[in-house]
Amino acid sequence: MKTEIKNFINRQEIISLLKLNDEPSAAQVRDIIKKSLEASCALEPAETAALMRVKDPQIWEEIFSAAAALKKKIYDNRVVTFAPFYASNFCVNNCLYCGFRTGNSKAVRRKLSMEEIKKETEVLCGEIGHKRLIFVVGEHPSTGADYIAEALKTIYSVRVKTRMGYGQIRRVNVNAAPMSVEDLKKIKAAGLGTYQVFQETYDEELYRKLHPASTPKSDFLWRLYCHHRAFEAGIDDVALGALFGLGDWRFEVLGLLSHARELEKTFKVGPHTVSFPRLEKACGSKLKENEISGEDFKKIAALIRLSVPYAGLIVTARERPEVIRSVIPFCTQRDASTRIGIGAYSHSYEKQELEKQQFELGDTRTLDEVIGELAEMGYITSFCTSGYRCGRTGDHIMKLLKSGHEARFCKLNAILTFREWLDDFASPQTKARGEKLIEKEIKEVMAQDERFGAETKKTLCVYYERIKKGERDLCF
Ligand code: SAM
Ligand code: SF4
């Protein structure tokens, strides 16, 4: 299919919607929420814009509760954890907000060799216990598709003996510059998980101011269509995001929604996940961080959750723990034990060194601490990567998500992968918290006859016992 290249973000329509100031009635808000809870498609921009105009704090509470209920319905109470893997900070671009930009003379530049990538992976999957990574590089000829493909193969080749079994990275997503179809095919062939690119801002005028004209990133449309090219390359798991704090957050939420709708319309598959990172302090950047308040951040998360009901929602360690706690009920993924210096996992590390990383992190707690906290809050940490490996991607996963069926797989695989992690990596304190939670989860499955048939329950028990004896990677 030949795609006509034009800006599908209707700037004028968004601006007009944002100029409206009539507050919707409670009944109108509830109708929109009802549509969202059905989860069959993304909301209309006018519907999301109406939710944004709510002023009544009690109605906002209803919106927050609905966003949490929707997350539970589609993905159950599991939170998937991952780690970012920063392999190089060489970059030809000069994005005004980023510590890696070429004009930042204070940045200490480094690119990992395959041997170093192997060492980082050994720590991530053998000591910390991660199963899923997002591989990140700046845009540079030395870290193009060939480098990324080789890195993915290197990461997947690492296998480390653990207390009871073995550790291995089972899924590597990539966040890198927009690529050509040919390059995307190369990284797909090397085992790419999700292809993630953030548009930064959907406001083309603002985009031009932040990305100097002489740099490749200044091409707004090349970036806007990179997910289309991914589909053309046969990749059906794509991830969207905007960098919040650059412009009006309301505009960016409607921009993200328009992008999701465009993918739904063109490919019948929406984004697999949406990210909503907030601008953080960065070495060599004069832009002011945290212009978005914690209260607005929570609204952004709830609005995206309801607007693109089937999509996973990712919150990152850019945020401080209390901010993450406020949005976690709407989110499906978070990172933990996060380090964003190049080669930082396998080196001794006491504090963040801004000139060696892209921006400042707000949550540097270990995976063990994060999992313990999530367990106390009633969320089970999942290391599940089975959906992708069992062919539940693209159109297939969209149907399962929209019908609420994926939540069943989420629950069962969360139990199995959590069991693996508790036995291989948990500290005694986290293990104690985890055991209580996993027992409760198993009881819930056993009590739900309609949702989980006798055969499924039996398989769960068999797999669970085999995992306890050291077998790994058994899933639904
Ligand atoms: N270089 C590639 C690109 O720009 O698409 C991919 C990697 S970039 C390192 C990943 C993302 O980090 C960017 O898309 C941007 O949204 C985000 N980022 C950059 N500077 C940031 C900052 N100061 N605070 C928070 N996030 C930032
Ligand atoms: Fe380079 Fe990406 Fe940073 Fe821009 S955001 S300077 S492209 S690493």
Coordinates of N, CA and C in Angstrom, one line a residue, residues 130-304:
H130 N 16.1 -9.1 35.1 CA 15.2 -8.6 34.0 C 15.1 -9.6 32.9
K131 N 13.9 -9.5 32.2 CA 13.7 -10.4 31.1 C 13.4 -9.6 29.8
R132 N 13.2 -8.3 30.0 CA 12.7 -7.4 28.9 C 13.5 -6.1 29.0
L133 N 14.0 -5.7 27.8 CA 14.8 -4.5 27.8 C 14.2 -3.5 26.7
I134 N 14.6 -2.2 26.9 CA 14.4 -1.3 25.7 C 15.8 -0.8 25.4
F135 N 16.2 -1.1 24.2 CA 17.5 -0.8 23.7 C 17.5 0.6 23.2
V136 N 18.4 1.5 23.6 CA 18.3 2.9 23.3 C 19.7 3.4 22.7
V137 N 19.7 4.1 21.6 CA 20.9 4.8 21.1 C 20.5 6.2 20.6
G138 N 21.5 7.0 20.5 CA 21.3 8.3 19.8 C 21.3 8.0 18.3
E139 N 21.2 9.1 17.5 CA 21.2 8.9 16.0 C 22.6 9.2 15.5
H140 N 23.2 8.1 15.0 CA 24.6 8.3 14.5 C 24.9 7.2 13.5
P141 N 25.7 7.5 12.5 CA 26.0 6.4 11.5 C 26.7 5.2 12.1
S142 N 27.4 5.4 13.2 CA 28.0 4.2 13.8 C 27.1 3.3 14.7
T143 N 25.9 3.8 14.9 CA 24.9 3.0 15.6 C 23.6 2.8 14.9
G144 N 23.7 2.6 13.6 CA 22.5 2.4 12.7 C 22.0 1.0 12.9
A145 N 21.2 0.6 11.9 CA 20.5 -0.7 11.9 C 21.4 -1.9 12.1
D146 N 22.6 -1.8 11.4 CA 23.5 -3.0 11.5 C 24.0 -3.2 12.9
Y147 N 24.4 -2.1 13.6 CA 24.8 -2.1 15.0 C 23.7 -2.6 15.9
I148 N 22.5 -2.1 15.7 CA 21.4 -2.5 16.5 C 21.1 -4.0 16.3
A149 N 21.1 -4.4 15.1 CA 20.8 -5.8 14.8 C 21.8 -6.7 15.5
E150 N 23.1 -6.4 15.4 CA 24.1 -7.2 16.0 C 24.0 -7.2 17.6
A151 N 23.6 -6.0 18.1 CA 23.4 -5.9 19.5 C 22.3 -6.8 20.0
L152 N 21.2 -6.8 19.3 CA 20.0 -7.6 19.7 C 20.4 -9.1 19.7
K153 N 21.1 -9.5 18.7 CA 21.6 -10.9 18.6 C 22.5 -11.2 19.8
T154 N 23.4 -10.3 20.1 CA 24.3 -10.5 21.3 C 23.5 -10.6 22.6
I155 N 22.6 -9.7 22.7 CA 21.8 -9.7 24.0 C 21.0 -11.1 24.1
Y156 N 20.4 -11.5 23.1 CA 19.6 -12.8 23.1 C 20.5 -14.0 23.4
S157 N 21.8 -13.9 23.0 CA 22.7 -15.0 23.1 C 23.1 -15.3 24.6
V158 N 22.9 -14.3 25.5 CA 23.4 -14.4 26.8 C 22.5 -15.3 27.7
R159 N 23.1 -16.2 28.4 CA 22.3 -17.0 29.3 C 23.1 -17.2 30.6
V160 N 22.6 -16.9 31.8 CA 23.3 -16.9 33.0 C 22.7 -17.8 34.0
K161 N 23.5 -18.6 34.7 CA 23.0 -19.5 35.7 C 22.5 -18.7 36.9
T162 N 21.3 -19.0 37.5 CA 20.8 -18.3 38.6 C 20.6 -19.3 39.8
R163 N 20.1 -18.8 40.9 CA 19.9 -19.7 42.1 C 19.3 -21.0 41.8
M164 N 18.1 -20.9 41.1 CA 17.3 -22.1 40.8 C 17.2 -22.5 39.4
G165 N 17.5 -21.5 38.5 CA 17.3 -21.8 37.1 C 18.4 -21.1 36.2
Y166 N 17.9 -20.3 35.3 CA 18.8 -19.5 34.5 C 18.1 -18.2 34.1
G167 N 18.9 -17.1 33.9 CA 18.4 -15.9 33.5 C 18.7 -15.6 32.0
Q168 N 17.8 -15.0 31.3 CA 17.9 -14.7 29.9 C 17.0 -13.5 29.5
I169 N 17.5 -12.7 28.6 CA 16.6 -11.6 28.1 C 15.7 -12.3 27.0
R170 N 14.4 -12.1 27.2 CA 13.4 -12.8 26.3 C 12.8 -11.8 25.3
R171 N 13.0 -10.5 25.5 CA 12.4 -9.6 24.6 C 13.2 -8.3 24.6
V172 N 13.6 -7.8 23.5 CA 14.3 -6.5 23.4 C 13.5 -5.6 22.5
N173 N 13.0 -4.5 23.0 CA 12.3 -3.5 22.3 C 13.4 -2.5 21.9
V174 N 13.1 -1.6 20.9 CA 14.1 -0.7 20.5 C 13.5 0.8 20.4
N175 N 14.3 1.7 21.0 CA 13.9 3.1 20.9 C 15.1 3.8 20.2
A176 N 15.0 4.0 18.9 CA 16.1 4.6 18.1 C 15.5 5.5 17.1
A177 N 16.3 6.2 16.3 CA 15.9 7.1 15.3 C 15.0 6.5 14.3
P178 N 14.1 7.2 13.7 CA 13.2 6.7 12.6 C 14.1 6.1 11.5
M179 N 13.7 5.0 11.0 CA 14.5 4.2 10.0 C 13.7 4.0 8.7
S180 N 14.5 3.6 7.7 CA 13.9 3.2 6.4 C 13.3 1.8 6.6
V181 N 12.4 1.5 5.6 CA 11.8 0.1 5.7 C 12.9 -1.0 5.6
E182 N 13.9 -0.7 4.8 CA 15.0 -1.7 4.7 C 15.7 -1.9 6.0
D183 N 16.0 -0.8 6.7 CA 16.7 -1.0 8.0 C 15.8 -1.6 9.0
L184 N 14.5 -1.3 9.0 CA 13.5 -1.9 9.9 C 13.5 -3.4 9.7
K185 N 13.5 -3.8 8.5 CA 13.5 -5.2 8.2 C 14.7 -5.9 8.9
K186 N 15.9 -5.2 8.8 CA 17.1 -5.8 9.4 C 16.9 -6.0 10.9
I187 N 16.4 -5.0 11.6 CA 16.2 -5.2 13.1 C 15.1 -6.2 13.4
K188 N 14.1 -6.2 12.6 CA 13.0 -7.2 12.8 C 13.7 -8.6 12.7
A189 N 14.5 -8.8 11.7 CA 15.1 -10.2 11.5 C 16.0 -10.5 12.7
A190 N 16.5 -9.5 13.4 CA 17.4 -9.8 14.5 C 16.6 -10.1 15.8
G191 N 15.3 -10.0 15.7 CA 14.5 -10.3 16.9 C 13.9 -9.1 17.6
L192 N 13.7 -8.0 16.9 CA 13.1 -6.8 17.5 C 11.7 -7.2 18.2
G193 N 11.5 -6.6 19.4 CA 10.2 -6.7 20.0 C 9.3 -5.6 19.5
T194 N 9.1 -4.6 20.3 CA 8.3 -3.4 19.9 C 9.3 -2.3 19.3
Y195 N 8.8 -1.6 18.3 CA 9.6 -0.5 17.8 C 9.0 0.8 18.4
Q196 N 9.8 1.5 19.2 CA 9.2 2.6 19.9 C 9.9 3.9 19.4
V197 N 9.1 4.9 19.0 CA 9.6 6.2 18.7 C 8.7 7.2 19.2
F198 N 9.2 8.2 19.9 CA 8.3 9.3 20.5 C 8.3 10.5 19.5
Q199 N 7.2 11.0 19.2 CA 7.1 12.2 18.3 C 7.7 13.5 19.0
E200 N 7.9 13.4 20.3 CA 8.3 14.6 21.1 C 7.2 15.6 21.2
T201 N 6.9 16.3 20.1 CA 5.7 17.1 20.1 C 4.9 17.0 18.8
Y202 N 3.6 17.0 18.9 CA 2.7 16.8 17.7 C 2.4 18.2 17.1
D203 N 2.9 19.2 17.7 CA 2.7 20.6 17.2 C 3.9 20.9 16.3
E204 N 3.6 20.9 15.0 CA 4.7 21.0 14.0 C 5.5 22.3 14.1
E205 N 4.8 23.4 14.5 CA 5.5 24.6 14.6 C 6.5 24.6 15.8
L206 N 6.1 24.0 16.9 CA 7.0 23.9 18.1 C 8.1 23.0 17.8
Y207 N 7.8 21.9 17.0 CA 8.7 20.9 16.7 C 9.9 21.5 16.0
R208 N 9.6 22.4 15.0 CA 10.7 23.1 14.2 C 11.6 23.9 15.1
K209 N 11.0 24.5 16.2 CA 11.9 25.3 17.1 C 12.8 24.5 17.9
L210 N 12.4 23.3 18.2 CA 13.2 22.4 19.1 C 14.2 21.6 18.4
H211 N 14.1 21.4 17.1 CA 14.9 20.5 16.4 C 15.6 21.3 15.2
P212 N 16.8 21.8 15.4 CA 17.4 22.7 14.4 C 17.3 22.2 13.0
A213 N 17.1 23.1 12.0 CA 16.8 22.7 10.6 C 17.9 21.9 10.0
S214 N 19.2 22.1 10.4 CA 20.3 21.4 9.8 C 20.4 20.0 10.2
T215 N 19.6 19.5 11.1 CA 19.8 18.1 11.6 C 18.7 17.2 11.0
P216 N 19.0 15.8 11.0 CA 18.0 14.9 10.4 C 16.7 14.9 11.2
K217 N 16.8 15.1 12.5 CA 15.5 15.0 13.2 C 14.6 16.2 12.9
S218 N 15.0 17.2 12.2 CA 14.1 18.3 11.9 C 13.0 17.9 11.0
D219 N 13.1 16.7 10.4 CA 12.1 16.3 9.4 C 10.9 15.7 10.2
F220 N 9.9 16.5 10.4 CA 8.7 16.2 11.2 C 8.0 15.0 10.6
L221 N 7.8 15.0 9.3 CA 7.0 14.0 8.6 C 7.7 12.6 8.6
W222 N 9.1 12.6 8.4 CA 9.9 11.4 8.4 C 9.7 10.7 9.7
R223 N 9.6 11.5 10.8 CA 9.4 10.9 12.1 C 7.9 10.4 12.3
L224 N 7.0 11.3 11.9 CA 5.6 11.0 12.1 C 5.2 9.7 11.4
Y225 N 5.9 9.4 10.3 CA 5.5 8.2 9.5 C 6.4 6.9 9.8
C226 N 7.2 7.0 10.8 CA 8.1 5.9 11.0 C 7.4 4.6 11.5
H227 N 6.2 4.8 12.1 CA 5.5 3.6 12.5 C 4.8 3.0 11.3
H228 N 4.4 3.9 10.4 CA 3.8 3.4 9.1 C 4.8 2.5 8.4
R229 N 6.1 3.0 8.4 CA 7.1 2.2 7.7 C 7.4 0.9 8.4
A230 N 7.2 1.0 9.8 CA 7.4 -0.3 10.5 C 6.4 -1.3 10.1
F231 N 5.1 -0.9 9.9 CA 4.1 -1.9 9.4 C 4.5 -2.4 8.1
E232 N 5.0 -1.5 7.2 CA 5.4 -1.9 5.9 C 6.5 -2.9 5.9
A233 N 7.3 -2.8 7.0 CA 8.5 -3.7 7.1 C 8.0 -5.0 7.8
G234 N 6.7 -5.1 8.1 CA 6.2 -6.4 8.7 C 6.3 -6.3 10.3
I235 N 6.5 -5.2 10.9 CA 6.5 -5.1 12.3 C 5.1 -4.6 12.7
D236 N 4.5 -5.4 13.6 CA 3.1 -4.9 13.9 C 3.0 -4.5 15.4
D237 N 4.1 -4.4 16.1 CA 4.1 -3.9 17.4 C 4.8 -2.6 17.5
V238 N 4.1 -1.5 17.5 CA 4.7 -0.2 17.6 C 4.3 0.6 18.8
A239 N 5.1 1.5 19.2 CA 4.9 2.3 20.4 C 5.0 3.7 20.2
L240 N 4.0 4.5 20.7 CA 4.0 5.9 20.5 C 4.4 6.6 21.8
G241 N 4.7 7.9 21.7 CA 5.0 8.7 22.9 C 5.1 10.2 22.6
A242 N 4.9 11.0 23.6 CA 5.2 12.5 23.4 C 6.0 12.9 24.6
L243 N 6.9 13.9 24.4 CA 7.7 14.4 25.6 C 6.9 15.5 26.2
F244 N 6.3 15.2 27.4 CA 5.4 16.2 28.0 C 6.2 17.3 28.7
G245 N 5.9 18.6 28.5 CA 6.6 19.7 29.1 C 7.2 20.6 28.1
L246 N 7.2 20.1 26.8 CA 7.7 21.0 25.7 C 6.7 22.0 25.3
G247 N 5.4 21.6 25.3 CA 4.3 22.5 24.9 C 3.1 22.2 25.7
D248 N 1.9 22.6 25.2 CA 0.7 22.4 26.0 C 0.4 20.9 26.1
W249 N 0.2 20.4 27.3 CA 0.0 19.0 27.4 C -1.3 18.5 26.8
R250 N -2.3 19.4 26.8 CA -3.6 19.0 26.2 C -3.4 18.7 24.7
F251 N -2.6 19.6 24.0 CA -2.4 19.4 22.6 C -1.7 18.0 22.4
E252 N -0.7 17.7 23.2 CA 0.0 16.4 23.0 C -0.9 15.2 23.2
V253 N -1.8 15.3 24.2 CA -2.7 14.1 24.4 C -3.6 14.0 23.2
L254 N -4.1 15.1 22.6 CA -4.9 14.9 21.4 C -4.1 14.5 20.2
G255 N -2.8 14.9 20.2 CA -1.9 14.5 19.1 C -1.7 13.0 19.2
L256 N -1.4 12.5 20.4 CA -1.2 11.0 20.6 C -2.4 10.3 20.1
L257 N -3.6 10.8 20.5 CA -4.9 10.1 20.2 C -5.0 10.1 18.7
S258 N -4.7 11.2 18.0 CA -4.9 11.3 16.5 C -4.0 10.3 15.9
H259 N -2.8 10.2 16.4 CA -1.8 9.2 15.9 C -2.3 7.8 16.0
A260 N -2.8 7.5 17.2 CA -3.4 6.1 17.4 C -4.5 5.8 16.4
R261 N -5.4 6.8 16.2 CA -6.5 6.6 15.4 C -6.1 6.5 13.9
E262 N -5.0 7.2 13.5 CA -4.5 7.1 12.2 C -4.0 5.6 11.9
L263 N -3.3 5.1 12.9 CA -2.8 3.7 12.8 C -3.9 2.7 12.7
E264 N -4.9 2.9 13.6 CA -6.1 2.0 13.6 C -6.8 2.1 12.2
K265 N -6.9 3.3 11.7 CA -7.6 3.5 10.4 C -6.8 2.8 9.3
T266 N -5.5 3.0 9.3 CA -4.7 2.5 8.1 C -4.4 1.1 8.2
F267 N -4.1 0.6 9.4 CA -3.5 -0.8 9.5 C -4.5 -1.7 10.3
K268 N -5.6 -1.2 10.9 CA -6.5 -1.9 11.7 C -5.8 -2.4 13.0
V269 N -4.7 -1.8 13.3 CA -3.9 -2.1 14.6 C -3.5 -0.8 15.2
G270 N -3.8 -0.6 16.4 CA -3.4 0.6 17.1 C -2.0 0.4 17.7
P271 N -1.5 1.4 18.5 CA -0.2 1.3 19.1 C -0.3 0.2 20.2
H272 N 0.8 -0.5 20.4 CA 0.8 -1.5 21.4 C 1.0 -0.8 22.8
T273 N 1.8 0.2 22.8 CA 1.9 1.0 24.1 C 2.0 2.5 23.7
V274 N 1.7 3.3 24.8 CA 1.9 4.7 24.7 C 2.7 5.1 25.9
S275 N 3.7 6.0 25.7 CA 4.5 6.6 26.8 C 4.2 8.1 26.9
F276 N 4.3 8.5 28.1 CA 4.1 10.0 28.4 C 5.2 10.6 29.3
P277 N 6.5 10.4 28.8 CA 7.6 10.9 29.6 C 7.5 12.4 29.8
R278 N 7.9 12.9 31.0 CA 8.0 14.3 31.3 C 9.4 14.8 31.1
L279 N 9.5 16.0 30.6 CA 10.9 16.6 30.4 C 11.6 16.7 31.8
E280 N 12.9 16.2 31.8 CA 13.7 16.2 33.0 C 14.9 17.1 32.7
K281 N 15.6 17.4 33.8 CA 16.8 18.2 33.7 C 17.9 17.4 32.9
A282 N 18.5 18.1 32.0 CA 19.6 17.4 31.2 C 20.8 18.3 31.1
C283 N 21.9 17.6 31.0 CA 23.2 18.3 30.9 C 23.2 19.2 29.6
G284 N 23.6 20.4 29.7 CA 23.7 21.3 28.5 C 22.4 21.8 28.0
S285 N 21.3 21.5 28.7 CA 20.0 22.0 28.2 C 19.5 23.1 29.1
K286 N 19.0 24.2 28.4 CA 18.4 25.3 29.2 C 16.9 25.2 29.4
L287 N 16.3 24.2 28.8 CA 14.9 24.1 29.0 C 14.5 23.7 30.4
K288 N 13.4 24.2 30.9 CA 13.1 24.0 32.3 C 12.3 22.7 32.5
E289 N 12.8 21.9 33.5 CA 12.1 20.6 33.7 C 10.9 20.8 34.5
N290 N 10.0 19.7 34.5 CA 8.9 19.7 35.4 C 7.9 20.8 35.4
E291 N 7.7 21.3 34.2 CA 6.7 22.4 34.0 C 5.3 21.9 34.2
I292 N 5.1 20.5 34.1 CA 3.8 19.9 34.2 C 3.7 19.5 35.7
S293 N 2.6 19.9 36.3 CA 2.5 19.6 37.8 C 2.1 18.1 37.9
G294 N 2.3 17.6 39.2 CA 2.0 16.2 39.5 C 0.5 15.9 39.2
E295 N -0.3 16.9 39.5 CA -1.8 16.8 39.3 C -2.1 16.6 37.9
D296 N -1.5 17.5 37.0 CA -1.7 17.4 35.6 C -1.2 16.1 35.0
F297 N 0.0 15.6 35.6 CA 0.6 14.4 35.1 C -0.4 13.2 35.3
K298 N -1.1 13.2 36.4 CA -2.1 12.2 36.7 C -3.2 12.3 35.7
K299 N -3.6 13.5 35.4 CA -4.7 13.7 34.4 C -4.3 13.1 33.1
I300 N -3.1 13.4 32.7 CA -2.6 13.0 31.4 C -2.6 11.5 31.3
A301 N -2.2 10.8 32.4 CA -2.1 9.3 32.4 C -3.6 8.8 32.2
A302 N -4.5 9.3 33.0 CA -5.9 8.8 33.0 C -6.5 9.1 31.7
L303 N -6.2 10.3 31.1 CA -6.9 10.6 29.8 C -6.4 9.7 28.7
I304 N -5.1 9.4 28.7 CA -4.5 8.5 27.6 C -5.1 7.1 27.8

